[in-house]
Coordinates of C-alpha atoms in Angstrom, one line a residue:
Chain A
M1 CA 151.8 167.1 41.4
R2 CA 148.9 169.3 42.2
R3 CA 147.0 170.4 45.2
V4 CA 143.3 169.6 45.0
T5 CA 140.7 171.2 47.3
L6 CA 138.3 168.6 48.6
P7 CA 135.3 168.6 51.0
L8 CA 135.9 167.3 54.5
R9 CA 134.2 164.2 55.5
P10 CA 131.4 165.4 57.7
D11 CA 132.4 163.0 60.4
W12 CA 136.1 163.1 59.8
V13 CA 136.9 163.4 63.5
E14 CA 135.0 160.2 64.3
Q15 CA 136.5 158.5 61.3
V16 CA 140.1 159.2 62.3
E17 CA 139.5 158.6 66.0
R18 CA 138.1 155.2 65.2
L19 CA 141.6 154.3 64.0
G20 CA 143.0 155.4 67.3
F21 CA 144.4 158.7 65.9
A22 CA 144.5 160.9 68.9
F23 CA 146.5 163.9 67.8
H24 CA 144.6 165.1 64.7
T25 CA 144.4 168.4 66.6
I26 CA 147.5 169.6 68.5
D27 CA 147.3 172.5 71.0
G28 CA 143.9 173.5 69.6
E29 CA 145.3 173.7 66.0
I30 CA 144.3 171.4 63.2
Y31 CA 147.1 168.9 62.3
W32 CA 145.2 166.4 60.2
D33 CA 143.9 168.6 57.3
E34 CA 141.8 166.9 54.6
S35 CA 140.5 170.1 53.1
A36 CA 142.9 169.4 50.3
A37 CA 145.0 166.6 49.0
F38 CA 148.0 166.3 46.8
A39 CA 147.6 164.4 43.5
F40 CA 150.6 162.7 41.9
T41 CA 151.1 160.7 38.7
L42 CA 152.6 157.3 39.0
E43 CA 155.6 158.5 37.0
E44 CA 156.2 161.3 39.5
I45 CA 156.1 158.9 42.4
E46 CA 158.3 156.3 40.9
R47 CA 160.8 158.4 38.9
D48 CA 161.0 161.5 41.1
I49 CA 160.4 160.3 44.7
E50 CA 160.9 156.5 45.0
A51 CA 164.0 156.1 42.9
P52 CA 165.9 159.2 44.3
T53 CA 165.0 158.2 47.8
E54 CA 166.7 154.8 47.4
A55 CA 169.6 156.4 45.6
I56 CA 170.1 158.9 48.4
E57 CA 170.0 156.0 50.9
Q58 CA 172.8 154.3 49.0
L59 CA 174.8 157.5 49.0
C60 CA 174.3 157.7 52.8
F61 CA 175.6 154.2 53.2
A62 CA 178.7 155.1 51.2
F63 CA 179.1 158.2 53.4
I64 CA 178.8 156.1 56.6
E65 CA 181.7 153.9 55.4
K66 CA 183.7 157.0 54.8
A67 CA 182.8 158.8 58.1
L68 CA 183.5 155.8 60.3
D69 CA 187.1 155.8 59.1
S70 CA 187.5 159.6 59.5
E71 CA 188.0 161.2 62.8
E72 CA 187.8 164.5 61.0
I73 CA 184.3 163.8 59.8
L74 CA 183.1 162.4 63.1
T75 CA 184.4 165.5 64.8
R76 CA 182.7 167.8 62.4
L77 CA 179.4 166.0 63.0
A78 CA 179.9 166.7 66.7
I79 CA 179.6 163.0 67.7
P80 CA 181.4 162.5 71.0
A81 CA 184.6 160.5 70.6
E82 CA 183.8 158.1 73.4
H83 CA 181.0 156.7 71.3
W84 CA 182.8 156.3 68.0
D85 CA 183.6 152.6 68.7
F86 CA 180.0 151.9 69.7
I87 CA 178.8 153.4 66.5
R88 CA 181.4 151.6 64.4
S89 CA 180.7 148.2 65.9
S90 CA 176.9 148.6 65.3
W91 CA 177.7 149.2 61.6
Q92 CA 180.3 146.4 61.4
R93 CA 177.9 144.0 62.9
G94 CA 175.4 144.9 60.3
E95 CA 172.7 146.0 62.7
R96 CA 169.5 146.6 60.7
N97 CA 167.5 149.7 60.7
L98 CA 163.7 150.1 60.9
Y99 CA 162.8 153.4 59.3
G100 CA 163.5 156.9 58.3
R101 CA 162.1 159.9 56.4
L102 CA 163.7 162.0 53.8
D103 CA 162.3 165.5 53.6
L104 CA 162.2 166.6 50.0
A105 CA 161.3 169.8 48.1
Y106 CA 159.4 169.0 45.0
D107 CA 156.8 170.7 42.8
G108 CA 156.4 168.2 39.9
R109 CA 158.9 170.1 37.8
G110 CA 162.4 168.8 37.9
P111 CA 164.1 166.6 40.4
A112 CA 163.2 166.5 44.1
K113 CA 165.8 168.1 46.4
L114 CA 166.9 166.7 49.8
L115 CA 166.1 169.1 52.6
E116 CA 167.1 166.8 55.4
Y117 CA 167.1 163.2 56.6
N118 CA 165.1 162.3 59.7
A119 CA 167.0 159.1 60.1
D120 CA 166.7 158.5 63.8
T121 CA 163.4 159.6 65.3
P122 CA 160.9 160.4 62.6
T123 CA 157.3 160.9 63.6
A124 CA 154.2 161.4 61.4
L125 CA 154.3 157.7 60.8
F126 CA 150.9 156.6 62.0
E127 CA 149.0 159.2 60.0
S128 CA 151.1 158.4 56.9
S129 CA 150.6 154.6 57.2
V130 CA 147.1 154.3 58.4
V131 CA 145.1 157.5 58.5
Q132 CA 145.7 158.6 55.0
W133 CA 145.3 155.1 53.7
D134 CA 141.8 155.0 55.3
W135 CA 141.1 158.5 53.9
L136 CA 141.9 157.2 50.4
E137 CA 139.5 154.3 50.7
Q138 CA 136.7 156.6 51.9
A139 CA 137.5 159.3 49.4
M140 CA 137.1 156.9 46.5
A141 CA 134.0 155.3 48.1
R142 CA 132.2 158.6 48.3
G143 CA 133.4 159.8 44.9
A144 CA 135.5 162.7 46.1
I145 CA 138.3 161.3 44.0
P146 CA 138.1 158.9 41.1
K147 CA 137.9 155.2 41.8
G148 CA 141.1 153.4 40.9
C149 CA 143.3 155.9 42.7
D150 CA 146.3 154.6 44.5
Q151 CA 148.7 155.9 47.2
F152 CA 152.5 155.5 47.7
N153 CA 152.0 153.8 51.0
S154 CA 153.0 150.2 51.8
L155 CA 154.3 151.3 55.2
H156 CA 152.1 149.1 57.3
E157 CA 153.1 145.8 55.7
R158 CA 156.7 146.8 55.3
L159 CA 156.9 147.7 59.0
I160 CA 155.6 144.3 60.1
A161 CA 158.0 142.5 57.8
A162 CA 160.9 144.7 58.9
F163 CA 160.2 143.9 62.6
Q164 CA 160.4 140.2 61.8
G165 CA 163.8 140.7 60.3
L166 CA 165.5 143.0 62.7
R167 CA 166.9 140.4 65.0
E168 CA 167.6 136.7 64.8
P169 CA 166.1 134.5 66.0
S170 CA 162.6 136.0 65.7
P171 CA 160.2 136.3 67.4
Y172 CA 162.1 138.2 70.1
R173 CA 161.2 140.5 73.0
L174 CA 161.1 144.2 72.0
H175 CA 160.8 147.1 74.3
L176 CA 159.6 150.4 72.8
S177 CA 160.1 153.7 74.5
C178 CA 159.6 157.5 74.1
V179 CA 159.5 160.5 76.4
Q180 CA 156.7 161.2 78.8
G181 CA 154.3 164.0 78.0
S182 CA 154.3 163.9 74.2
P183 CA 151.0 162.5 72.8
E184 CA 152.5 162.6 69.2
D185 CA 155.5 160.5 70.2
K186 CA 153.4 158.1 72.2
G187 CA 151.0 157.7 69.3
T188 CA 153.9 156.9 67.0
V189 CA 155.3 154.3 69.4
D190 CA 151.9 152.8 70.1
Y191 CA 151.5 152.3 66.4
L192 CA 154.9 150.6 66.1
A193 CA 154.1 148.4 69.0
D194 CA 151.0 147.3 67.2
C195 CA 153.0 146.5 64.1
A196 CA 155.5 144.6 66.3
V197 CA 152.8 142.5 67.9
Q198 CA 151.5 141.7 64.4
A199 CA 155.0 140.6 63.5
G200 CA 154.7 138.1 66.3
L201 CA 157.0 139.9 68.8
D202 CA 156.6 140.2 72.5
A203 CA 156.3 144.0 72.5
R204 CA 156.4 146.0 75.8
F205 CA 156.3 149.7 76.3
T206 CA 158.4 151.7 78.8
Y207 CA 159.0 155.4 79.0
I208 CA 162.6 156.4 78.4
E209 CA 162.7 158.1 81.8
E210 CA 161.8 154.7 83.4
L211 CA 164.9 152.9 82.1
G212 CA 167.1 151.5 84.8
L213 CA 170.5 149.9 84.8
L214 CA 171.1 146.5 86.2
T215 CA 174.2 145.5 88.2
D216 CA 175.3 143.4 85.2
G217 CA 175.3 146.4 82.9
R218 CA 172.0 145.7 81.0
F219 CA 169.2 148.2 80.8
C220 CA 165.9 147.3 82.4
D221 CA 162.3 148.6 82.0
G222 CA 160.1 150.0 84.7
A223 CA 159.3 146.5 85.9
N224 CA 163.0 145.6 86.1
Q225 CA 162.7 143.3 83.1
P226 CA 166.1 143.2 81.3
I227 CA 166.0 144.9 77.9
E228 CA 167.4 143.0 74.9
T229 CA 166.1 145.1 72.0
L230 CA 165.1 148.7 72.5
F231 CA 163.2 150.8 70.0
K232 CA 163.8 154.4 71.2
L233 CA 162.0 157.4 69.8
Y234 CA 164.7 159.5 71.5
P235 CA 167.6 161.0 69.6
W236 CA 171.1 159.4 69.7
E237 CA 172.8 162.7 70.2
W238 CA 170.9 163.1 73.5
M239 CA 171.5 159.6 74.7
F240 CA 175.2 159.9 74.0
R241 CA 175.4 162.9 76.3
E242 CA 173.1 161.8 79.1
S243 CA 174.2 160.0 82.3
Y244 CA 173.5 156.5 80.8
G245 CA 175.5 157.3 77.7
K246 CA 178.5 155.6 79.2
A247 CA 176.4 152.5 79.8
L248 CA 175.3 152.1 76.2
A249 CA 178.3 150.1 74.8
G250 CA 178.2 147.6 77.7
S251 CA 174.5 147.1 77.8
G252 CA 174.4 144.2 75.3
C253 CA 171.2 145.8 73.9
Q254 CA 170.3 146.0 70.2
F255 CA 169.0 149.5 69.5
I256 CA 166.5 150.5 66.9
E257 CA 167.4 152.8 65.3
P258 CA 170.9 151.4 65.4
P259 CA 173.7 153.7 66.7
W260 CA 175.1 154.2 63.1
K261 CA 171.9 156.3 62.4
A262 CA 173.6 159.0 64.5
I263 CA 175.8 159.7 61.4
L264 CA 172.7 160.4 59.2
S265 CA 170.4 162.2 61.6
N266 CA 172.8 165.1 61.7
K267 CA 172.4 168.2 59.4
G268 CA 176.2 168.0 58.8
L269 CA 175.2 165.1 56.5
L270 CA 173.9 167.6 54.0
A271 CA 177.3 169.3 53.6
C272 CA 179.1 165.9 53.6
L273 CA 176.8 164.5 50.8
W274 CA 177.3 167.6 48.7
E275 CA 181.1 167.2 49.2
M276 CA 180.9 163.6 48.0
E277 CA 178.6 164.2 45.1
P278 CA 178.7 167.9 44.1
G279 CA 176.1 168.6 41.6
H280 CA 173.9 165.5 42.4
P281 CA 170.5 166.3 41.0
N282 CA 168.7 165.5 44.3
L283 CA 171.0 167.5 46.5
L284 CA 171.2 171.2 47.3
P285 CA 174.6 172.9 47.7
A286 CA 175.5 172.9 51.4
F287 CA 178.6 173.6 53.5
F288 CA 179.6 173.7 57.1
E289 CA 179.4 177.3 58.5
G290 CA 182.8 178.8 58.3
D291 CA 183.8 176.9 55.2
P292 CA 185.0 179.5 52.6
R293 CA 182.9 177.8 50.0
C294 CA 179.8 179.2 51.8
A295 CA 180.5 182.3 49.7
T296 CA 179.4 180.2 46.6
L297 CA 176.0 179.6 48.0
S298 CA 172.9 181.3 46.7
P299 CA 172.1 184.6 48.5
R300 CA 168.9 182.9 49.6
H301 CA 170.0 180.1 51.9
V302 CA 169.1 178.3 55.1
R303 CA 171.2 178.1 58.3
K304 CA 170.5 174.9 60.2
P305 CA 171.9 173.6 63.5
L306 CA 173.6 170.2 63.2
Y307 CA 171.0 168.9 65.7
S308 CA 167.6 170.3 65.3
R309 CA 164.0 169.0 65.3
E310 CA 160.8 170.3 63.9
G311 CA 162.4 173.2 62.2
A312 CA 163.7 174.6 65.5
N313 CA 166.5 177.2 65.2
V314 CA 166.4 177.1 61.4
T315 CA 166.9 180.4 59.8
L316 CA 166.1 181.4 56.2
M317 CA 168.5 184.1 55.0
E318 CA 168.4 186.4 52.0
R319 CA 171.5 188.5 51.2
G320 CA 172.4 188.4 54.9
R321 CA 168.9 189.4 56.0
V322 CA 166.8 187.0 58.1
L323 CA 163.5 186.2 56.3
D324 CA 162.1 183.6 58.6
S325 CA 163.3 181.8 61.6
D326 CA 162.1 179.5 64.3
D327 CA 163.3 179.8 67.9
G328 CA 164.5 176.9 69.8
P329 CA 167.2 175.4 72.0
Y330 CA 169.5 174.0 69.4
G331 CA 172.7 175.2 67.7
A332 CA 175.5 174.7 70.3
E333 CA 177.2 172.1 68.1
G334 CA 177.5 174.2 65.0
H335 CA 175.6 174.8 61.8
V336 CA 175.4 174.1 58.1
L337 CA 174.3 176.5 55.4
Q338 CA 172.3 175.1 52.5
D339 CA 170.9 176.7 49.4
A340 CA 167.2 177.5 49.9
A341 CA 165.1 175.1 47.7
T342 CA 163.5 176.8 44.8
N343 CA 161.0 174.0 44.1
L344 CA 158.8 174.0 47.2
L345 CA 155.3 173.6 46.0
S346 CA 153.6 176.8 47.2
T347 CA 149.8 177.3 47.1
E348 CA 147.9 180.3 48.6
G349 CA 150.9 181.2 50.7
K350 CA 151.4 177.7 52.0
Y351 CA 154.5 175.6 51.4
A352 CA 154.4 171.8 51.0
V353 CA 157.3 169.5 52.0
L354 CA 157.3 165.9 51.0
G355 CA 158.3 163.2 53.5
S356 CA 159.6 160.1 51.7
W357 CA 159.5 157.1 53.9
L358 CA 162.0 154.3 54.0
V359 CA 161.4 151.1 55.9
A360 CA 164.4 148.8 56.1
S361 CA 166.1 151.2 53.6
Q362 CA 163.4 150.7 51.0
A363 CA 161.3 153.6 49.8
C364 CA 157.7 152.7 50.5
G365 CA 155.6 155.7 51.4
L366 CA 154.9 159.4 51.2
C367 CA 153.5 162.1 53.4
V368 CA 153.0 165.7 52.7
R369 CA 153.1 168.5 55.3
E370 CA 152.2 172.1 54.7
D371 CA 153.2 175.1 56.6
A372 CA 152.5 178.9 56.3
S373 CA 156.3 179.4 56.1
P374 CA 159.0 177.8 54.0
I375 CA 160.4 176.3 57.2
T376 CA 158.4 173.2 58.1
K377 CA 157.8 173.4 61.9
N378 CA 155.9 171.6 64.5
T379 CA 152.9 173.7 63.5
S380 CA 152.7 172.1 60.1
R381 CA 149.6 170.3 58.9
F382 CA 149.4 166.8 57.4
L383 CA 147.6 166.5 54.1
P384 CA 146.8 163.2 52.4
H385 CA 148.0 162.3 48.9
Y386 CA 146.9 160.0 46.1
I387 CA 148.1 158.7 42.8
E388 CA 145.8 159.5 39.9
P389 CA 144.7 156.5 37.8
Chain B
M1 CA 149.6 148.7 43.7
K2 CA 151.8 151.1 45.7
R3 CA 150.0 150.6 49.0
S4 CA 149.4 148.0 51.7
S5 CA 146.7 145.5 50.8
Q6 CA 145.4 145.4 54.3
I7 CA 145.7 147.4 57.5
G8 CA 145.2 145.6 60.7
L9 CA 145.3 147.6 64.0
A10 CA 145.2 145.3 67.0
A11 CA 144.8 148.2 69.4
A12 CA 141.9 149.8 67.6
G13 CA 140.3 146.4 66.9
V14 CA 140.2 147.0 63.2
L15 CA 141.7 143.6 62.7
L16 CA 142.2 141.2 65.5
V17 CA 145.3 139.1 65.5
A18 CA 144.7 135.6 66.6
T19 CA 148.0 134.6 68.1
V20 CA 150.2 136.9 70.2
W21 CA 153.5 135.1 70.7
S22 CA 154.6 135.5 74.3
M23 CA 158.1 134.9 75.3
T24 CA 158.6 132.8 78.4
S25 CA 159.5 134.8 81.4
E26 CA 162.7 132.8 81.9
D27 CA 165.6 135.2 82.2
P28 CA 168.7 133.5 80.9
Q29 CA 170.5 135.0 83.8
E30 CA 168.1 133.4 86.2
N31 CA 169.4 130.8 88.7
L32 CA 167.6 127.8 90.2
V33 CA 167.6 127.4 94.0
Y34 CA 166.8 124.3 96.0
D35 CA 166.9 124.0 99.7
S36 CA 167.7 120.3 99.6
L37 CA 168.5 117.4 97.3
G38 CA 164.9 116.2 98.0
D39 CA 163.5 119.5 96.9
C40 CA 165.5 119.4 93.7
R41 CA 164.2 116.0 92.8
A42 CA 160.7 116.9 93.7
A43 CA 160.7 120.1 91.7
G44 CA 161.2 118.1 88.5
Q45 CA 163.1 120.8 86.7
L46 CA 166.3 118.7 86.6
T47 CA 166.9 115.0 86.3
A48 CA 167.7 113.1 89.5
Q49 CA 171.3 112.7 88.3
Q50 CA 171.6 116.5 87.7
C51 CA 170.3 117.1 91.2
E52 CA 172.8 114.8 92.8
T53 CA 175.7 116.3 90.8
A54 CA 174.7 119.8 91.8
F55 CA 174.2 118.9 95.4
S56 CA 177.6 117.2 95.7
E57 CA 179.3 120.2 94.0
A58 CA 177.7 122.5 96.4
T59 CA 178.6 120.4 99.4
A60 CA 182.2 120.2 98.4
A61 CA 182.4 124.0 97.6
R62 CA 180.9 124.8 101.0
L63 CA 183.7 123.0 102.8
K64 CA 186.3 124.7 100.6
D65 CA 184.9 128.2 100.4
A66 CA 182.7 128.9 103.4
P67 CA 184.0 131.3 106.1
K68 CA 185.6 129.3 108.9
F69 CA 185.2 130.1 112.6
Q70 CA 187.0 128.8 115.7
S71 CA 183.9 128.7 117.8
Q72 CA 180.3 128.0 117.3
T73 CA 179.4 131.3 119.0
A74 CA 181.5 133.3 116.6
C75 CA 179.8 131.6 113.7
E76 CA 176.3 131.9 115.0
T77 CA 176.8 135.6 115.7
Q78 CA 177.2 135.9 111.9
Y79 CA 174.7 133.3 110.7
G80 CA 172.1 133.1 113.4
A81 CA 171.2 130.5 116.0
N82 CA 171.5 126.9 114.6
G83 CA 173.0 128.4 111.5
C84 CA 176.3 126.7 111.8
S85 CA 177.8 123.2 112.0
S86 CA 181.1 121.8 112.8
A87 CA 183.4 120.4 110.2
T88 CA 186.8 118.9 110.1
I89 CA 188.9 120.5 107.4
G90 CA 192.5 119.5 106.9
G91 CA 192.5 117.7 110.3
A92 CA 191.4 120.8 112.2
Q93 CA 188.0 121.4 113.8
Y94 CA 186.0 124.5 112.6
F95 CA 182.5 125.9 112.7
I96 CA 181.2 126.9 109.3
P97 CA 177.7 128.1 108.2
A98 CA 175.2 125.4 107.4
L99 CA 174.2 124.4 103.9
A100 CA 170.9 126.1 103.5
G101 CA 170.5 125.3 99.9
F102 CA 172.2 125.3 96.5
M103 CA 172.0 127.4 93.4
L104 CA 172.8 126.6 89.8
A105 CA 172.4 128.4 86.5
R106 CA 169.3 127.6 84.6
G107 CA 170.1 125.7 81.4
L108 CA 173.3 124.3 82.9
S109 CA 175.2 125.7 80.0
G110 CA 178.6 127.2 80.4
G111 CA 179.8 124.4 82.8
Q112 CA 179.3 126.5 85.9
Q113 CA 179.3 124.5 89.1
A114 CA 176.5 124.6 91.6
Q115 CA 177.0 127.1 94.4
P116 CA 176.3 126.4 98.1
L117 CA 173.9 128.7 99.8
M118 CA 174.2 129.5 103.5
P119 CA 171.9 131.2 106.0
P120 CA 171.7 135.0 105.6
T121 CA 174.2 137.0 107.5
A122 CA 173.2 139.1 110.5
S123 CA 173.6 142.3 108.5
A124 CA 171.1 141.1 105.9
C125 CA 168.7 139.5 108.4
P126 CA 169.3 140.9 111.9
P127 CA 167.9 138.9 114.8
G128 CA 164.2 139.4 115.1
S129 CA 163.8 140.7 111.5
T130 CA 160.2 140.6 110.3
L131 CA 161.1 140.5 106.6
P132 CA 159.4 137.4 105.2
E133 CA 162.6 136.2 103.5
C134 CA 164.4 136.4 106.8
Q135 CA 161.7 134.6 108.8
Q136 CA 161.6 131.9 106.2
A137 CA 165.3 131.5 106.4
R138 CA 165.4 131.3 110.2
S139 CA 162.5 129.0 110.6
S140 CA 163.3 126.2 108.2
S141 CA 166.1 123.7 108.7
S142 CA 168.0 122.7 105.6
G143 CA 170.6 120.5 104.1
S144 CA 170.3 117.1 102.5
S145 CA 167.4 116.0 104.8
G146 CA 165.6 119.3 104.2
S147 CA 162.0 119.5 105.3
S148 CA 160.7 122.9 104.5
S149 CA 157.5 124.4 105.9
S150 CA 154.6 125.3 103.7
Y151 CA 154.8 124.9 99.9
G152 CA 151.3 126.2 99.4
S153 CA 151.9 129.8 98.6
N154 CA 154.5 132.1 97.1
R155 CA 157.4 132.6 99.4
S156 CA 160.8 134.1 99.4
R157 CA 163.9 133.1 101.4
A158 CA 167.1 134.9 102.1
Y159 CA 170.5 133.2 101.8
S160 CA 174.1 134.2 101.6
T161 CA 176.8 133.0 99.3
T162 CA 180.3 132.0 100.2
S163 CA 181.5 135.4 99.0
G164 CA 179.2 137.1 101.5
R165 CA 176.7 138.4 99.1
S166 CA 173.1 138.2 100.2
I167 CA 170.5 136.9 97.8
T168 CA 166.8 136.3 98.0
A169 CA 165.1 133.5 96.1
A170 CA 161.5 133.5 95.0
F171 CA 159.5 130.3 95.2
A172 CA 156.3 130.2 93.2
G173 CA 153.2 128.8 94.9
G174 CA 153.6 125.1 95.5
S175 CA 157.0 124.9 93.9
R176 CA 159.9 123.4 95.8
G177 CA 162.4 125.0 93.4
G178 CA 163.1 128.6 93.8
S179 CA 164.7 131.1 91.4
V180 CA 166.8 134.1 91.9
S181 CA 167.9 136.7 89.5
T182 CA 171.6 137.3 89.8
T183 CA 171.1 140.9 88.8
S184 CA 169.4 143.8 90.5
V185 CA 168.7 147.4 89.6
S186 CA 171.6 149.6 90.3
S187 CA 170.1 152.9 89.2
R188 CA 167.2 154.4 87.2
G189 CA 166.4 157.5 85.2
G190 CA 169.6 158.0 83.3
F191 CA 167.9 159.0 80.1
G192 CA 165.4 161.8 79.4
S193 CA 167.2 164.8 80.8
T194 CA 167.7 166.5 77.5
A195 CA 164.0 166.2 76.7
R196 CA 163.1 167.7 80.0
S197 CA 165.4 170.7 79.3
F198 CA 164.0 171.1 75.8
S199 CA 160.4 170.4 76.9
S200 CA 158.7 171.9 73.9
H201 CA 160.8 170.1 71.3
S202 CA 161.0 166.4 70.8
S203 CA 161.1 164.2 67.7
S204 CA 160.8 165.3 64.2

């Protein structure tokens, strides 16, 4: 793995906008950054990213089995008890999942380490699937990188196939939703809707705030159409606690991601996986805050709220001193402490974090985001990658 | 190859998708409504035999379940002028609301019997109401002989059920069969509050 500086396409804005990529610049700051790209060997991709990603997914499935039988674990994960049966039944029914993203620390030397699992509401999907794919084609065409390069990225065709298999019988009617006022979330959902249409589905968009409840207990969209299947780019831990939370179990709706993803999209997972497989080569030591074993962590460690997004409220500690932190509204439900990764690829004061994509639990794509601090935040930039021939 | 062989983006027009499958708008919860046996047959959604069965079920259920009044005036106060008829039930004379139509579940699965529909109650359609569904209900006679007014445009008509619930059926332009969704929206906006309170942080 190496970082390669490359010239920008002179018309890069036009090129990415032609694909419908509207958030290449966020709040006046560059988000899509093609001034450099990350080059991998095929062996690095297959041995160090693809295989560990699927291994971690299997470990997560084993953990779900264990967690659903353990009131202690569900309590530690701060999942409200009134939703345990709802989560259990979604797992027992075998409700399928669409996608997720493992964030990994990796520098090409030694095994990748799991930083966290964005199992429920990952974004950066469209730019991973489409924009960097198109960048690769053009980079080869204009000779910026050698012809015959490849990319770890079959997201697009996997997403279409996964939509077809999420519900029987297919095609089915699918509602997709996200919050109002977030161009990034809307862009992600619009892309998924596009994939769903190509999968033959009747895809309809509705904002999460527009959802209504019918007298028979089903949810409906803004046009009062009953909702049978709902893709929601909105976290389970919020849905559980909001006023419609009590209507979830009786709604007869199939949710994507399924409710059992609530077990995985929780930073408590990091401590639980380490407890299950201490010493696993792809895991970092992690414990719930207050666990006496926290004393065995490295002096340089990270404190993460159980529920947190985009690096919010994450604190990097060194011998009790705060090195870096990001403000935010999270943390009321508790924290985990995790050893700081020592294998983040750092170039010119920038830190790269790998996002390893899963679609229908299969590893099938990669994105790299870079930030000026070791905590990847919502200010990070997206850089494309390629596999060298 | 570790990447997709083709990217098609319908929205951006990068690759156009020829067929977009569209689900029928039929809601499985939807019910069919006919004002008369003749309308049921004419609508062609059910066989003549199914129409007759449904009509006779609704007629029998009306006699059994409809509210019973001792006087015509008491009944018409509830169901409007000409909204009632006399009936002999168990040897006694009553006034009960007229049969304004009948309703049955689409698909006829589940063995549910057809329900009688009666004129809307005074609380749903007060005398002189200008609501289209109320005007339609007051102006057209009904029952087995049913001759409804215009079938040329979309219309809606109010009814009440034997349990006293008021419902409104929608008739698409030209159709003699109406439909009514048995559900309605009870509330809206129960999701999104956390995002509003965390406005600068959303997904990851």
